[in-house]
Coordinates of C-alpha atoms and ligand atoms in Angstrom, one line a residue:
X1 CA -17.4 -17.5 -8.3
X2 CA -18.9 -16.8 -11.5
X3 CA -20.0 -13.2 -11.6
X4 CA -19.2 -10.7 -9.7
X5 CA -19.1 -6.7 -8.4
X6 CA -16.5 -4.8 -7.7
X7 CA -16.4 -1.0 -6.3
X8 CA -12.7 0.1 -6.1
X9 CA -12.2 3.3 -4.2
X10 CA -8.7 5.3 -5.9
X11 CA -6.6 8.0 -4.6
X12 CA -5.2 10.1 -7.1
X13 CA -2.1 11.8 -4.8
X14 CA -2.7 14.6 -6.8
X15 CA -2.7 16.6 -4.4
X16 CA 1.0 17.5 -3.7
X17 CA 0.8 19.0 -7.6
X18 CA -1.8 21.3 -6.8
X19 CA 0.4 22.6 -4.4
X20 CA 3.4 23.5 -6.5
X21 CA 1.8 24.0 -9.8
X22 CA -1.6 25.1 -9.0
X23 CA -5.2 24.7 -8.8
X24 CA -5.2 24.7 -13.0
X25 CA -2.5 21.9 -13.1
X26 CA -4.4 19.9 -10.3
X27 CA -7.4 20.4 -12.4
X28 CA -6.0 19.1 -15.8
X29 CA -4.2 16.5 -13.9
X30 CA -8.0 15.1 -12.3
X31 CA -9.7 15.4 -15.7
X32 CA -6.8 13.6 -17.6
X33 CA -7.3 10.8 -14.7
X34 CA -11.2 10.9 -15.2
X35 CA -10.9 10.6 -18.8
X36 CA -8.6 7.6 -18.8
X37 CA -11.2 6.1 -16.8
X38 CA -14.0 6.5 -18.3
X39 CA -12.4 4.9 -21.9
X40 CA -10.7 1.6 -20.0
X41 CA -13.8 1.2 -18.8
X42 CA -17.3 2.3 -20.1
X43 CA -15.5 3.1 -24.0
X44 CA -13.1 -0.1 -24.0
X45 CA -14.3 -2.3 -20.9
X46 CA -13.9 -5.6 -22.4
X47 CA -10.1 -5.0 -23.5
X48 CA -9.4 -5.4 -20.1
X49 CA -11.5 -7.7 -18.2
X50 CA -14.6 -5.7 -17.5
X51 CA -17.8 -8.3 -18.2
X52 CA -20.7 -5.6 -19.1
X53 CA -21.3 -1.8 -18.2
X54 CA -19.3 0.0 -16.0
X55 CA -19.6 2.8 -13.8
X56 CA -16.7 5.7 -13.0
X57 CA -17.0 8.3 -10.9
X58 CA -15.3 11.2 -8.8
X59 CA -15.9 10.7 -5.4
X60 CA -14.6 14.5 -4.0
X61 CA -11.0 16.3 -4.5
X62 CA -9.2 13.9 -5.7
X63 CA -10.9 10.1 -5.2
X64 CA -12.5 8.6 -8.1
X65 CA -14.3 5.3 -8.4
X66 CA -15.1 2.3 -10.0
X67 CA -17.4 -0.1 -10.2
X68 CA -17.7 -3.2 -12.7
X69 CA -18.7 -6.9 -12.9
X70 CA -15.9 -9.1 -13.2
X71 CA -15.9 -13.2 -13.5
X72 CA -13.0 -13.9 -10.5
X73 CA -11.3 -12.0 -7.5
X74 CA -8.7 -12.5 -9.7
X75 CA -9.8 -9.5 -12.1
X76 CA -9.8 -7.5 -9.8
X77 CA -6.4 -8.2 -9.1
X78 CA -5.7 -7.6 -12.8
X79 CA -8.0 -4.3 -13.1
X80 CA -6.5 -2.7 -10.3
X81 CA -2.4 -3.2 -11.8
X82 CA -4.4 -1.7 -15.0
X83 CA -5.9 1.6 -13.0
X84 CA -2.8 2.1 -11.5
X85 CA -0.6 1.7 -15.0
X86 CA -3.3 4.4 -15.9
X87 CA -3.0 6.9 -13.3
X88 CA 0.7 6.5 -13.9
X89 CA 1.5 7.9 -17.0
X90 CA 2.9 11.0 -17.6
X91 CA -0.2 14.1 -18.1
X92 CA 1.5 16.8 -20.5
X93 CA 1.0 20.3 -18.8
X94 CA 2.2 23.9 -19.9
X95 CA 5.5 21.8 -21.5
X96 CA 6.2 19.8 -18.6
X97 CA 5.3 16.0 -18.0
X98 CA 3.0 15.5 -14.8
X99 CA 3.2 12.4 -13.1
X100 CA 1.2 11.2 -9.4
X101 CA 0.4 8.4 -8.4
X102 CA -3.0 6.0 -6.6
X103 CA -3.6 4.0 -4.3
X104 CA -6.4 1.6 -4.5
X105 CA -8.8 -0.2 -2.6
X106 CA -11.4 -3.1 -3.8
X107 CA -14.6 -4.1 -2.7
X108 CA -16.4 -7.2 -4.4
X109 CA -20.4 -7.7 -4.1
X110 CA -21.3 -9.7 -2.9
X111 CA -19.3 -10.7 0.4
X112 CA -18.3 -6.9 0.8
X113 CA -21.3 -5.8 1.3
X114 CA -24.7 -6.5 -0.4
X115 CA -25.4 -3.0 -1.2
X116 CA -23.9 0.6 -2.7
X117 CA -23.4 2.1 1.3
X118 CA -21.3 -0.6 2.1
X119 CA -20.0 -1.8 -0.7
X120 CA -18.2 1.6 -1.0
X121 CA -17.2 2.2 2.6
X122 CA -15.6 -1.4 2.4
X123 CA -13.9 0.0 -0.8
X124 CA -12.7 3.2 1.6
X125 CA -11.6 1.1 4.6
X126 CA -9.5 -0.8 1.9
X127 CA -8.1 2.4 -0.1
X128 CA -7.2 3.7 3.5
X129 CA -5.3 0.7 4.0
X130 CA -3.6 0.9 0.7
X131 CA -2.4 4.7 1.6
X132 CA -0.5 3.1 5.0
X133 CA 1.8 1.0 2.7
X134 CA 2.3 3.4 0.7
X135 CA 1.3 5.2 -3.0
X136 CA 1.0 2.8 -5.9
X137 CA -0.7 0.2 -3.8
X138 CA -3.4 -1.6 -3.5
X139 CA -5.6 -3.5 -1.7
X140 CA -9.0 -5.8 -0.7
X141 CA -11.5 -4.9 1.8
X142 CA -11.3 -8.0 4.7
X143 CA -13.6 -7.8 7.5
X144 CA -10.5 -7.2 10.1
X145 CA -11.0 -4.1 8.7
X146 CA -13.6 -3.0 9.8
X147 CA -13.0 -4.5 13.6
X148 CA -9.9 -1.9 13.8
X149 CA -12.2 0.6 13.4
X150 CA -14.9 0.0 15.5
X151 CA -12.0 -1.0 18.2
X152 CA -10.6 3.0 17.5
X153 CA -14.0 4.0 18.0
X154 CA -14.6 2.4 21.1
X155 CA -11.3 3.3 22.8
X156 CA -12.0 7.0 21.8
X157 CA -14.9 6.9 23.2
X158 CA -13.3 5.3 26.3
X159 CA -10.6 7.8 26.2
X160 CA -12.9 10.6 27.3
X161 CA -12.8 10.7 31.1
X162 CA -9.9 8.6 31.2
X163 CA -8.0 10.6 33.6
X164 CA -11.3 11.9 35.9
X165 CA -11.4 8.0 36.7
X166 CA -8.0 7.6 37.2
X167 CA -7.2 5.4 34.9
X168 CA -3.6 7.2 33.1
X169 CA -0.8 6.3 35.2
X170 CA 3.2 7.5 34.5
X171 CA 5.8 4.8 34.3
X172 CA 9.5 6.8 34.5
X173 CA 12.4 5.1 32.9
X174 CA 15.6 6.1 33.7
X175 CA 17.9 7.0 31.4
X176 CA 21.7 7.0 32.6
X177 CA 25.4 9.2 32.3
X178 CA 27.7 6.5 30.9
X179 CA 30.5 8.4 31.7
X180 CA 28.9 8.8 35.6
X181 CA 27.0 6.0 35.7
X182 CA 24.6 8.0 37.5
X183 CA 21.0 8.7 36.8
X184 CA 20.6 11.7 34.9
X185 CA 17.3 11.6 34.1
X186 CA 13.8 10.2 33.4
X187 CA 12.1 9.7 30.5
X188 CA 7.8 9.4 31.3
X189 CA 5.8 7.5 29.2
X190 CA 2.0 7.2 29.6
X191 CA 0.5 4.2 30.5
X192 CA -3.8 3.2 30.2
X193 CA -5.1 0.6 32.2
X194 CA -9.1 0.6 30.9
X195 CA -11.3 -1.9 32.7
X196 CA -12.2 -2.5 29.5
X197 CA -9.2 -3.3 27.1
X198 CA -6.6 -3.8 29.7
X199 CA -3.4 -2.4 29.6
X200 CA -3.4 -0.4 25.8
X201 CA -0.1 0.3 24.2
X202 CA 0.9 3.9 24.2
X203 CA 2.1 3.4 20.5
X204 CA -2.3 2.6 20.2
X205 CA -4.2 5.3 22.4
X206 CA -1.7 8.5 22.0
X207 CA -2.4 8.4 18.0
X208 CA -6.1 7.9 19.1
X209 CA -6.2 10.9 21.4
X210 CA -4.2 12.9 18.7
X211 CA -6.9 12.1 16.3
X212 CA -9.7 13.3 19.0
X213 CA -7.6 16.5 19.7
X214 CA -7.7 14.9 22.9
X215 CA -3.8 14.5 23.3
X216 CA -3.8 18.4 24.8
X217 CA -6.3 17.5 27.5
X218 CA -3.9 14.2 28.3
X219 CA -0.3 16.3 27.5
X220 CA -1.2 18.8 30.1
X221 CA -1.6 16.2 32.6
X222 CA 1.4 14.5 31.7
X223 CA 3.3 17.3 31.9
X224 CA 2.2 18.5 35.4
X225 CA 2.4 15.2 36.8
X226 CA 5.4 14.5 35.8
X227 CA 6.7 17.7 36.9
X228 CA 5.2 16.8 40.6
X229 CA 6.9 13.8 40.5
X230 CA 10.0 15.6 39.4
X231 CA 10.1 17.8 42.1
X232 CA 10.5 15.5 44.7
X233 CA 14.1 13.8 43.3
X234 CA 17.7 14.8 43.3
X235 CA 18.4 18.4 42.0
X236 CA 20.4 16.5 39.7
X237 CA 17.9 14.6 38.3
X238 CA 16.6 15.8 34.9
X239 CA 12.7 14.2 34.1
X240 CA 11.9 14.2 29.6
X241 CA 8.0 14.3 28.8
X242 CA 7.1 13.3 25.4
X243 CA 5.6 16.3 23.7
X244 CA 3.3 14.8 20.5
X245 CA 3.5 17.5 17.4
X246 CA -0.2 18.9 18.3
X247 CA 1.1 20.5 21.7
X248 CA 4.2 21.3 20.0
X249 CA 2.4 23.6 17.9
X250 CA -0.7 24.3 20.2
X251 CA -1.0 27.8 21.3
X252 CA -1.8 27.1 24.8
X253 CA 1.7 25.4 25.1
X254 CA 3.5 28.0 27.0
X255 CA 1.0 28.4 29.5
X256 CA 0.3 24.4 30.2
X257 CA 4.4 24.7 30.3
X258 CA 4.4 27.2 32.9
X259 CA 1.5 26.3 35.0
X260 CA 3.3 22.2 35.4
X261 CA 6.1 24.9 36.5
X262 CA 4.5 27.0 38.8
X263 CA 1.9 24.7 40.2
X264 CA 5.3 22.1 41.4
X265 CA 7.8 24.2 42.3
X266 CA 10.8 22.2 39.4
X267 CA 13.3 24.5 38.3
X268 CA 12.8 24.9 34.0
X269 CA 15.8 23.9 33.8
X270 CA 15.3 20.1 34.7
X271 CA 12.8 19.7 32.4
X272 CA 13.2 18.3 29.1
X273 CA 10.5 17.7 26.4
X274 CA 11.1 15.2 23.4
X275 CA 9.6 15.8 19.8
X276 CA 10.1 13.7 17.2
X277 CA 11.4 15.3 13.9
X278 CA 8.3 13.9 11.1
X279 CA 6.4 17.3 13.2
X280 CA 9.7 19.7 12.4
X281 CA 8.5 18.7 8.3
X282 CA 5.4 19.8 9.1
X283 CA 5.5 23.4 9.6
X284 CA 9.6 24.3 9.9
X285 CA 8.4 28.1 11.1
X286 CA 5.9 27.3 13.9
X287 CA 8.7 23.9 14.6
X288 CA 11.3 26.4 14.7
X289 CA 9.1 29.5 16.8
X290 CA 7.4 27.0 19.1
X291 CA 11.4 25.5 19.8
X292 CA 12.8 28.3 20.4
X293 CA 9.8 29.7 23.0
X294 CA 10.5 26.4 25.2
X295 CA 14.5 27.3 25.3
X296 CA 13.6 30.9 26.1
X297 CA 11.7 29.3 29.1
X298 CA 15.2 27.3 30.6
X299 CA 13.5 24.0 29.1
X300 CA 15.1 21.9 27.3
X301 CA 14.2 20.3 23.7
X302 CA 15.1 17.0 22.9
X303 CA 15.0 15.1 19.2
X304 CA 13.3 11.9 19.7
X305 CA 13.8 9.0 17.4
X306 CA 16.8 10.4 15.6
X307 CA 17.5 8.4 12.1
X308 CA 13.5 7.1 11.2
X309 CA 11.3 9.1 8.7
X310 CA 13.1 11.7 6.7
X311 CA 16.0 13.0 9.1
X312 CA 18.6 14.9 8.2
X313 CA 21.9 16.5 9.9
X314 CA 21.0 19.7 8.4
X315 CA 18.4 19.7 11.7
X316 CA 20.7 19.3 13.7
X317 CA 22.4 22.7 13.0
X318 CA 18.4 24.6 12.3
X319 CA 16.2 23.8 14.9
X320 CA 17.6 24.7 18.5
X321 CA 17.7 20.9 20.1
X322 CA 20.4 20.1 23.3
X323 CA 19.3 16.9 23.5
X324 CA 19.6 14.1 20.6
X325 CA 18.3 10.6 20.9
X326 CA 19.3 8.1 18.5
X327 CA 16.9 6.0 17.8
X328 CA 16.8 2.1 18.7
X329 CA 16.1 0.9 15.3
X330 CA 20.4 1.7 14.7
X331 CA 20.8 0.1 18.7
X332 CA 19.3 -3.1 17.2
X333 CA 21.5 -3.1 14.0
X334 CA 24.9 -2.9 15.9
X335 CA 24.1 -6.7 16.3
X336 CA 24.3 -7.3 12.9
X337 CA 25.3 -4.7 10.7
X338 CA 28.6 -3.0 11.4
X339 CA 28.1 0.1 9.3
X340 CA 25.3 0.6 11.8
X341 CA 28.8 1.3 14.2
X342 CA 29.8 3.6 11.8
X343 CA 26.5 6.2 11.4
X344 CA 26.1 6.0 15.5
X345 CA 30.0 7.5 15.6
X346 CA 29.0 9.7 13.3
X347 CA 25.9 11.2 14.4
X348 CA 27.7 11.1 17.8
X349 CA 30.9 13.5 16.8
X350 CA 28.3 15.4 14.8
X351 CA 26.2 16.6 18.1
X352 CA 28.9 16.9 19.8
X353 CA 31.1 19.2 17.7
X354 CA 27.8 21.4 17.6
X355 CA 27.5 21.3 21.3
X356 CA 24.5 18.8 21.9
X357 CA 24.7 15.6 23.9
X358 CA 23.4 12.1 22.6
X359 CA 21.4 10.0 24.6
X360 CA 20.9 6.0 22.8
X361 CA 17.5 4.5 23.4
X362 CA 17.0 0.6 23.3
X363 CA 19.7 -1.2 24.9
X364 CA 19.2 -4.5 25.6
X365 CA 22.7 -6.2 25.5
X366 CA 25.5 -6.3 27.1
X367 CA 27.3 -5.8 23.5
X368 CA 25.2 -3.2 22.5
X369 CA 26.6 -1.3 26.1
X370 CA 30.5 -2.2 25.3
X371 CA 29.4 -0.8 21.9
X372 CA 28.0 2.6 22.5
X373 CA 30.9 2.6 25.4
X374 CA 33.4 2.9 22.5
X375 CA 31.5 6.2 21.6
X376 CA 31.8 9.7 22.9
X377 CA 27.7 8.7 23.1
X378 CA 26.8 11.0 26.1
X379 CA 23.9 9.0 27.8
X380 CA 21.8 5.8 27.3
X381 CA 18.4 3.6 27.9
X382 CA 17.5 0.2 27.7
X383 CA 15.9 -2.7 29.5
X384 CA 19.3 -3.8 29.8
X385 CA 19.6 -1.0 32.7
X386 CA 16.1 -0.1 33.6
X387 CA 12.1 -1.0 32.2
X388 CA 9.9 1.6 32.7
X389 CA 8.9 1.6 36.3
X390 CA 6.1 3.1 38.9
X391 CA 6.5 6.8 40.8
X392 CA 7.3 5.1 43.6
X393 CA 9.6 2.8 42.3
X394 CA 11.8 5.5 40.5
X395 CA 11.5 7.7 43.3
X396 CA 13.3 4.2 45.5
X397 CA 16.0 3.7 43.2
X398 CA 16.6 7.1 43.2
X399 CA 16.9 7.4 47.2
X400 CA 19.4 4.5 47.0
X401 CA 21.0 4.9 43.2
X402 CA 24.5 2.3 44.0
X403 CA 22.9 -0.8 42.9
X404 CA 21.6 0.3 39.6
X405 CA 25.2 2.2 38.7
X406 CA 26.7 -2.2 38.9
X407 CA 24.3 -2.7 35.6
X408 CA 26.5 0.2 34.0
X409 CA 30.4 -1.0 35.5
Ligands
C2E1 P1 9.3 6.7 22.4 O1 9.7 8.1 22.5 O2 10.5 6.0 21.9 O3 9.4 6.0 24.4 C1 10.2 4.8 24.3 C2 9.4 3.1 24.2 O4 10.9 2.1 23.9 C3 8.8 3.3 25.0 O5 7.5 2.6 24.9 C4 9.7 2.1 26.2 O6 8.9 1.3 27.1 C5 10.3 1.5 25.0 N1 11.7 1.1 25.5 C6 12.6 1.1 26.0 N2 14.1 0.8 26.1 C7 13.6 -0.1 25.3 C8 14.1 -1.2 24.8 O7 15.4 -1.8 25.5 N3 14.0 -2.1 24.4 C9 12.9 -1.9 23.8 N4 11.9 -3.2 22.9 N5 11.7 -0.9 24.0 C10 12.6 -0.1 24.7 P2 5.9 2.9 24.7 O8 6.1 3.2 26.9 O9 5.4 1.4 24.6 O10 6.0 4.4 24.6 C11 5.8 4.3 22.8 C12 5.9 5.3 22.8 O11 4.5 6.1 22.9 C13 6.6 6.4 22.9 O12 7.8 6.0 22.5 C14 5.9 7.8 22.3 O13 6.3 8.2 21.2 C15 5.1 7.5 23.0 N6 4.7 7.9 24.0 C16 4.6 7.6 25.7 N7 4.5 8.4 26.7 C17 3.8 9.6 25.9 C18 3.3 10.6 26.1 O14 3.0 10.8 27.5 N8 3.2 11.8 25.3 C19 3.1 11.3 23.7 N9 2.6 12.6 23.1 N10 3.7 9.9 23.6 C20 3.7 9.2 24.3
CA2 CA1 10.5 9.9 23.5
CA3 CA1 12.0 7.3 20.8

């Protein structure tokens, strides 16, 4: 490769600084970053391996683009490192030293595109990927990124109407009481069998449903269907439904819940809604209000995936949860990390002190189950005990629970 053009899209991540220090500080940061890029690429371009003229532009918000000629692909790596260093240098503002990070995506002509639009689009896809791996990273464009976006587009379009076409169905996974060995509850897990894409994992299509706003309609359908099935189970068995952050904060949630309960005749006390902790951070007051409203309807709330993300024990006292679900990663870690047992024990004890129940999810081995038994954990869920199953399978199981109880004996 003798000479090629490289386009870099840079996002400086200055928004947080703007929020905490005001727009003036944000403007100062953006101006300073722009000047540094201008000096490095236009005034002193040759010193950092740029061959010939370069263009520096602000694309909008906190995003910049640099277009420059390079001798070889490796030069782009050196230049990207240099840009990240440049942006990371502190900026003086009102007696403070402000710092920002940046993420960077790189597309190289002609291999990644022959015109400005394609190059910028591909640099932007690479930037998106870089952001996913955290601040301070850079990523080269790869054609697979296009494929991913194309698949997302196709899934989004096919997800519209999936309910009407009967492609969505509910699986239920039993949750067992550790003391009585009986089924305490069943978690509702959404399934999509698409004629075009086959069986699509909820880990892939739920985020797509959230991004497209479809989750509100799909989530309401899940609630209605879950309540309808659970009504026919024994009164002692509850049903848990996962609630996406968008649903939790949507103004229509109370009505959706009431409609699902009224239509099915399920007692509200038999329904639990699982929410992950990441939602709580986004808007603490709104989350608190929504959870309290759910509890006022006598519907239970569960903090799901506890221990992932920014988890803090402070949440346990702040938010009204009746159940805490310990994330599978702690259970998996039991196999080779003795500290994991101590963490689980601490969480279980604390939850018990606060009057909350605990569920350990993702139990796959008898050893893990034996270790959980030594804690005061209320309930267990996992492939060892029962896999997610169809509504008719769970109905059969509940009609004759005895054989399943042996798994826990
Ligand atoms: P989640 O809420 O953490 O659900 C538990 C996931 O762990 C399920 O994956 C379940 O099949 C899996 N699992 C259960 N036991 C074991 C085990 O022993 N080992 C392993 N390796 N996995 C186990 P699934 O069904 O693929 O669901 C993935 C995620 O998709 C769920 O994670 C939940 O966040 C989301 N999801 C599923 N259904 C719904 C829904 O109706 N609404 C919303 N908003 N999200 C849903
Ligand atoms: Ca869950
Ligand atoms: Ca979970």
